[in-house]
Coordinates of C-alpha atoms in Angstrom, one line a residue:
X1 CA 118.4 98.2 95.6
X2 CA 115.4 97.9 93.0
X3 CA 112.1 98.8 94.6
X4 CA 109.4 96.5 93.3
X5 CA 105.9 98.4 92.2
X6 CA 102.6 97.5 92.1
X7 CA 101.0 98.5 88.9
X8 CA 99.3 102.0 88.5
X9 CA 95.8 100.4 88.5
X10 CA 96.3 98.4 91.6
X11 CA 97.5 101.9 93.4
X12 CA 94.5 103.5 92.1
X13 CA 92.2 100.5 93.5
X14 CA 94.3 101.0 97.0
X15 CA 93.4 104.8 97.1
X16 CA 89.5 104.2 96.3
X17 CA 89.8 101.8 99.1
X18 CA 90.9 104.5 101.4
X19 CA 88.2 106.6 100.0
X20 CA 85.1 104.6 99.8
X21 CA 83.0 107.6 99.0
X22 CA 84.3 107.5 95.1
X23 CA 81.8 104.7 94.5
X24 CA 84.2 101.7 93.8
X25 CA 82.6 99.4 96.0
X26 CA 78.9 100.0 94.7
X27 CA 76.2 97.2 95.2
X28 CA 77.0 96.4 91.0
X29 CA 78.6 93.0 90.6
X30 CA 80.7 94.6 87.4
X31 CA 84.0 96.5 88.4
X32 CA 83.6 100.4 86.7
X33 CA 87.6 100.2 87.5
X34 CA 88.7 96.7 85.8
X35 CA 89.9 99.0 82.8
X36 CA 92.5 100.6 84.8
X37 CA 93.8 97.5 85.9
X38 CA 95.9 95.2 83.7
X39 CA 94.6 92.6 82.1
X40 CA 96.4 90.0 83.9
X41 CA 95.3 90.7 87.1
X42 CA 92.5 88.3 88.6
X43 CA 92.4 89.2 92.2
X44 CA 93.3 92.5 94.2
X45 CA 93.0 92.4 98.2
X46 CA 93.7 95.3 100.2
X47 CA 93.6 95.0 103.8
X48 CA 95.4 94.9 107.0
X49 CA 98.4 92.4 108.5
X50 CA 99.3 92.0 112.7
X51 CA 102.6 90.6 113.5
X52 CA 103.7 89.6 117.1
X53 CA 106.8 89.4 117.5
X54 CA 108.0 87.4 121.1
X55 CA 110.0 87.9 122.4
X56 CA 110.1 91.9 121.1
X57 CA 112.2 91.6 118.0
X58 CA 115.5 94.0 118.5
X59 CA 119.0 94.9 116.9
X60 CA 119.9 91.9 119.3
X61 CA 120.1 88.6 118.0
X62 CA 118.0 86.4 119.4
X63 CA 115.9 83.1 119.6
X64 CA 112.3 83.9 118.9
X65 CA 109.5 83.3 116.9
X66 CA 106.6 85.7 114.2
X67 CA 103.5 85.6 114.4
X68 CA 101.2 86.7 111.6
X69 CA 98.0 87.3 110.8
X70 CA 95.8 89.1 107.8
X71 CA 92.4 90.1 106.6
X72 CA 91.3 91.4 103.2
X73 CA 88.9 93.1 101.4
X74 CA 89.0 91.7 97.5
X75 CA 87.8 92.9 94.0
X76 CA 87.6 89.6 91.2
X77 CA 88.1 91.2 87.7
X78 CA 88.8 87.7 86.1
X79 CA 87.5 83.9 87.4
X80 CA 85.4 83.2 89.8
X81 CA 84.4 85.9 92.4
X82 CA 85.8 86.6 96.1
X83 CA 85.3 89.5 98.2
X84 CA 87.2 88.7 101.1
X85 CA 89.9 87.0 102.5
X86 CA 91.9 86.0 105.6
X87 CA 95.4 84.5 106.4
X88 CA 95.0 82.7 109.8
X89 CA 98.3 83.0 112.7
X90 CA 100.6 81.4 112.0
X91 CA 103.9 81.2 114.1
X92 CA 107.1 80.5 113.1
X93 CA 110.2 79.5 115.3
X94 CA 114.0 81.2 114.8
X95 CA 116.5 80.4 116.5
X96 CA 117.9 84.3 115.8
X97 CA 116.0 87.0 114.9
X98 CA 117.2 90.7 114.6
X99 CA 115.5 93.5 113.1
X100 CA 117.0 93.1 109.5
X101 CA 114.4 89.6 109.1
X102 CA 111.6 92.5 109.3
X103 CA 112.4 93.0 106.1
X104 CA 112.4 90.0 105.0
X105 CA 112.2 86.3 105.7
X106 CA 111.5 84.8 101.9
X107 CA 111.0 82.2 101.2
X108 CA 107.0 82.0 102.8
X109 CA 104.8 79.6 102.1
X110 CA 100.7 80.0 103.4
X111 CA 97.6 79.3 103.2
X112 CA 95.0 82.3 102.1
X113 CA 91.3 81.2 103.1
X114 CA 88.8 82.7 100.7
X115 CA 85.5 83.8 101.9
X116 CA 83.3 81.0 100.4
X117 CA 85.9 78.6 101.9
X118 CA 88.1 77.3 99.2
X119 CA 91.9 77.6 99.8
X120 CA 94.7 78.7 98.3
X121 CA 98.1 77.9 99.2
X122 CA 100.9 80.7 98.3
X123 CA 105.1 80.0 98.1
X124 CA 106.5 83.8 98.0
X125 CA 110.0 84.9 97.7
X126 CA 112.2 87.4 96.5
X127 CA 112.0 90.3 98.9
X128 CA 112.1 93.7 97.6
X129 CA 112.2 96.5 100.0
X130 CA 110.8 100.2 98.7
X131 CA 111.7 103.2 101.4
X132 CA 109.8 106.2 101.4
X133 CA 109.3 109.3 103.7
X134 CA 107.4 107.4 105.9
X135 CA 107.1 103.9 104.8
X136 CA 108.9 101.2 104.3
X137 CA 107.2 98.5 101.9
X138 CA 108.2 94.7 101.2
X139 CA 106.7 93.3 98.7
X140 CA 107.4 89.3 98.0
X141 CA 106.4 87.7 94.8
X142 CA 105.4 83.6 93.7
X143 CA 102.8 81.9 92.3
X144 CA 99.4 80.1 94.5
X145 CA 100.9 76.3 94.2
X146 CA 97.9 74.4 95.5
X147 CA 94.2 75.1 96.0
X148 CA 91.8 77.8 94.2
X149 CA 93.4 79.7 91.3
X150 CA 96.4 77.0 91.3
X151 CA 99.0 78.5 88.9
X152 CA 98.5 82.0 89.3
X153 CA 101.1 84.3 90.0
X154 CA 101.1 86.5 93.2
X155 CA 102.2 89.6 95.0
X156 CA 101.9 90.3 98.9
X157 CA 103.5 93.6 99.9
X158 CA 103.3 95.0 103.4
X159 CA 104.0 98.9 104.1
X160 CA 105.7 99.2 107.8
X161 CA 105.9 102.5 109.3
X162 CA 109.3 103.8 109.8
X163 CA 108.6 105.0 113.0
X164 CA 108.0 101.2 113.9
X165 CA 111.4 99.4 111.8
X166 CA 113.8 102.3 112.3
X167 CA 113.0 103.8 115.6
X168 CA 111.1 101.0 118.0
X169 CA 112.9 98.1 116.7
X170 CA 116.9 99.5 116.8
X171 CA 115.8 101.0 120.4
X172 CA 116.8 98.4 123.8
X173 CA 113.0 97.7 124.1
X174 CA 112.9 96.4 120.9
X175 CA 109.2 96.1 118.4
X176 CA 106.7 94.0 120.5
X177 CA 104.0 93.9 117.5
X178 CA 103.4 95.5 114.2
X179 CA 100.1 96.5 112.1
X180 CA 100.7 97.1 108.9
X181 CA 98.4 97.7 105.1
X182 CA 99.1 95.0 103.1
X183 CA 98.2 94.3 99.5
X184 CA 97.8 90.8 98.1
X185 CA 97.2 90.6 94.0
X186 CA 96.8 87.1 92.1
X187 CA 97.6 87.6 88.3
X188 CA 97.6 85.0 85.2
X189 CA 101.1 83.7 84.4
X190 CA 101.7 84.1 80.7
X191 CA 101.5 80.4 79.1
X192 CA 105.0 79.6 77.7
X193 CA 105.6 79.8 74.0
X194 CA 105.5 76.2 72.2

């Protein structure tokens, strides 16, 4: 399976978020680090995601229903600034759910409500799954349909840990919740030729 990748800039930007002391998040309006990032790219949010699962999701097929919730930190490097952002719980019904939807229920469609208030309303799909050592990422892709940067393209990824999809899911208890680091990025969609 192809894994999907963020581009190298973004990764930097997520490892200076990690490590705050590096000065990327100085007082300074202007991004130092907008050079490393491609030019496309108008928003980058880094930031944390809590699923609830009820009941616990398990190899077991099941009725049930996801529960999701995520904050963000943000850098602007083109269009109007935003520092932070929040997707508010939402919960949505199955009527069977196993493990395997973990990684992946595409298509999503939500709302992301920016720190001065404006909206923007996401559709994702296409669910790519990357598995590392350690972590397992999904990252879903789409464009903001409705609502503040309308028309931009976007990716959400969320990196689960293995111990949680491969270990606590498959076992008879089954995965009550999961916190995982997610990354959201809005970039330009090229305009189509004439």
């Amino acid at each position: 399976m192809r894994s999907a990748r963020l581009p190298r800039g973004v990764m930097l930007g997520a490892w200076l978020a990690l490590f705050p002391g590096t000065g990327a998040f100085a007082a300074e309006p202007v991004n130092p680090w907008a050079h490393l990032v491609p030019s496309d790219t108008a928003v980058t949010c880094f930031g944390s995601n809590r699923t609830v699962y009820s009941p616990p999701i398990s190899s077991v097929p099941q009725r049930g229903s996801m529960s999701h919730s995520s904050h963000y930190s943000c850098l602007t490097l083109v269009g109007p600034a935003v520092s932070s952002a929040a997707v508010a719980a939402t919960s949505v019904d199955y009527p069977s759910y196993t493990c395997d939807m973990v990684l992946g229920s595409a298509p999503e469609r939500f709302t992301v409500i920016w720190n001065n208030g404006e909206h923007s309303e996401l559709s994702l799909a296409s669910a790519e799954v990357d598995v590392q050592a350690t972590t397992t990422t999904v990252t879903y892709s789409g464009e903001v349909v409705a609502g503040k940067f309308k028309g931009q393209g976007a990716v959400r990824s969320w990196s689960f840990r293995n111990e949680d999809l491969w270990e606590r899911c498959l076992s008879p208890e089954g995965l009550p919740e999961a916190n995982v680091f997610t990354i959201l990025v809005l970039t330009r969609l090229p305009t189509p030729a004439p």
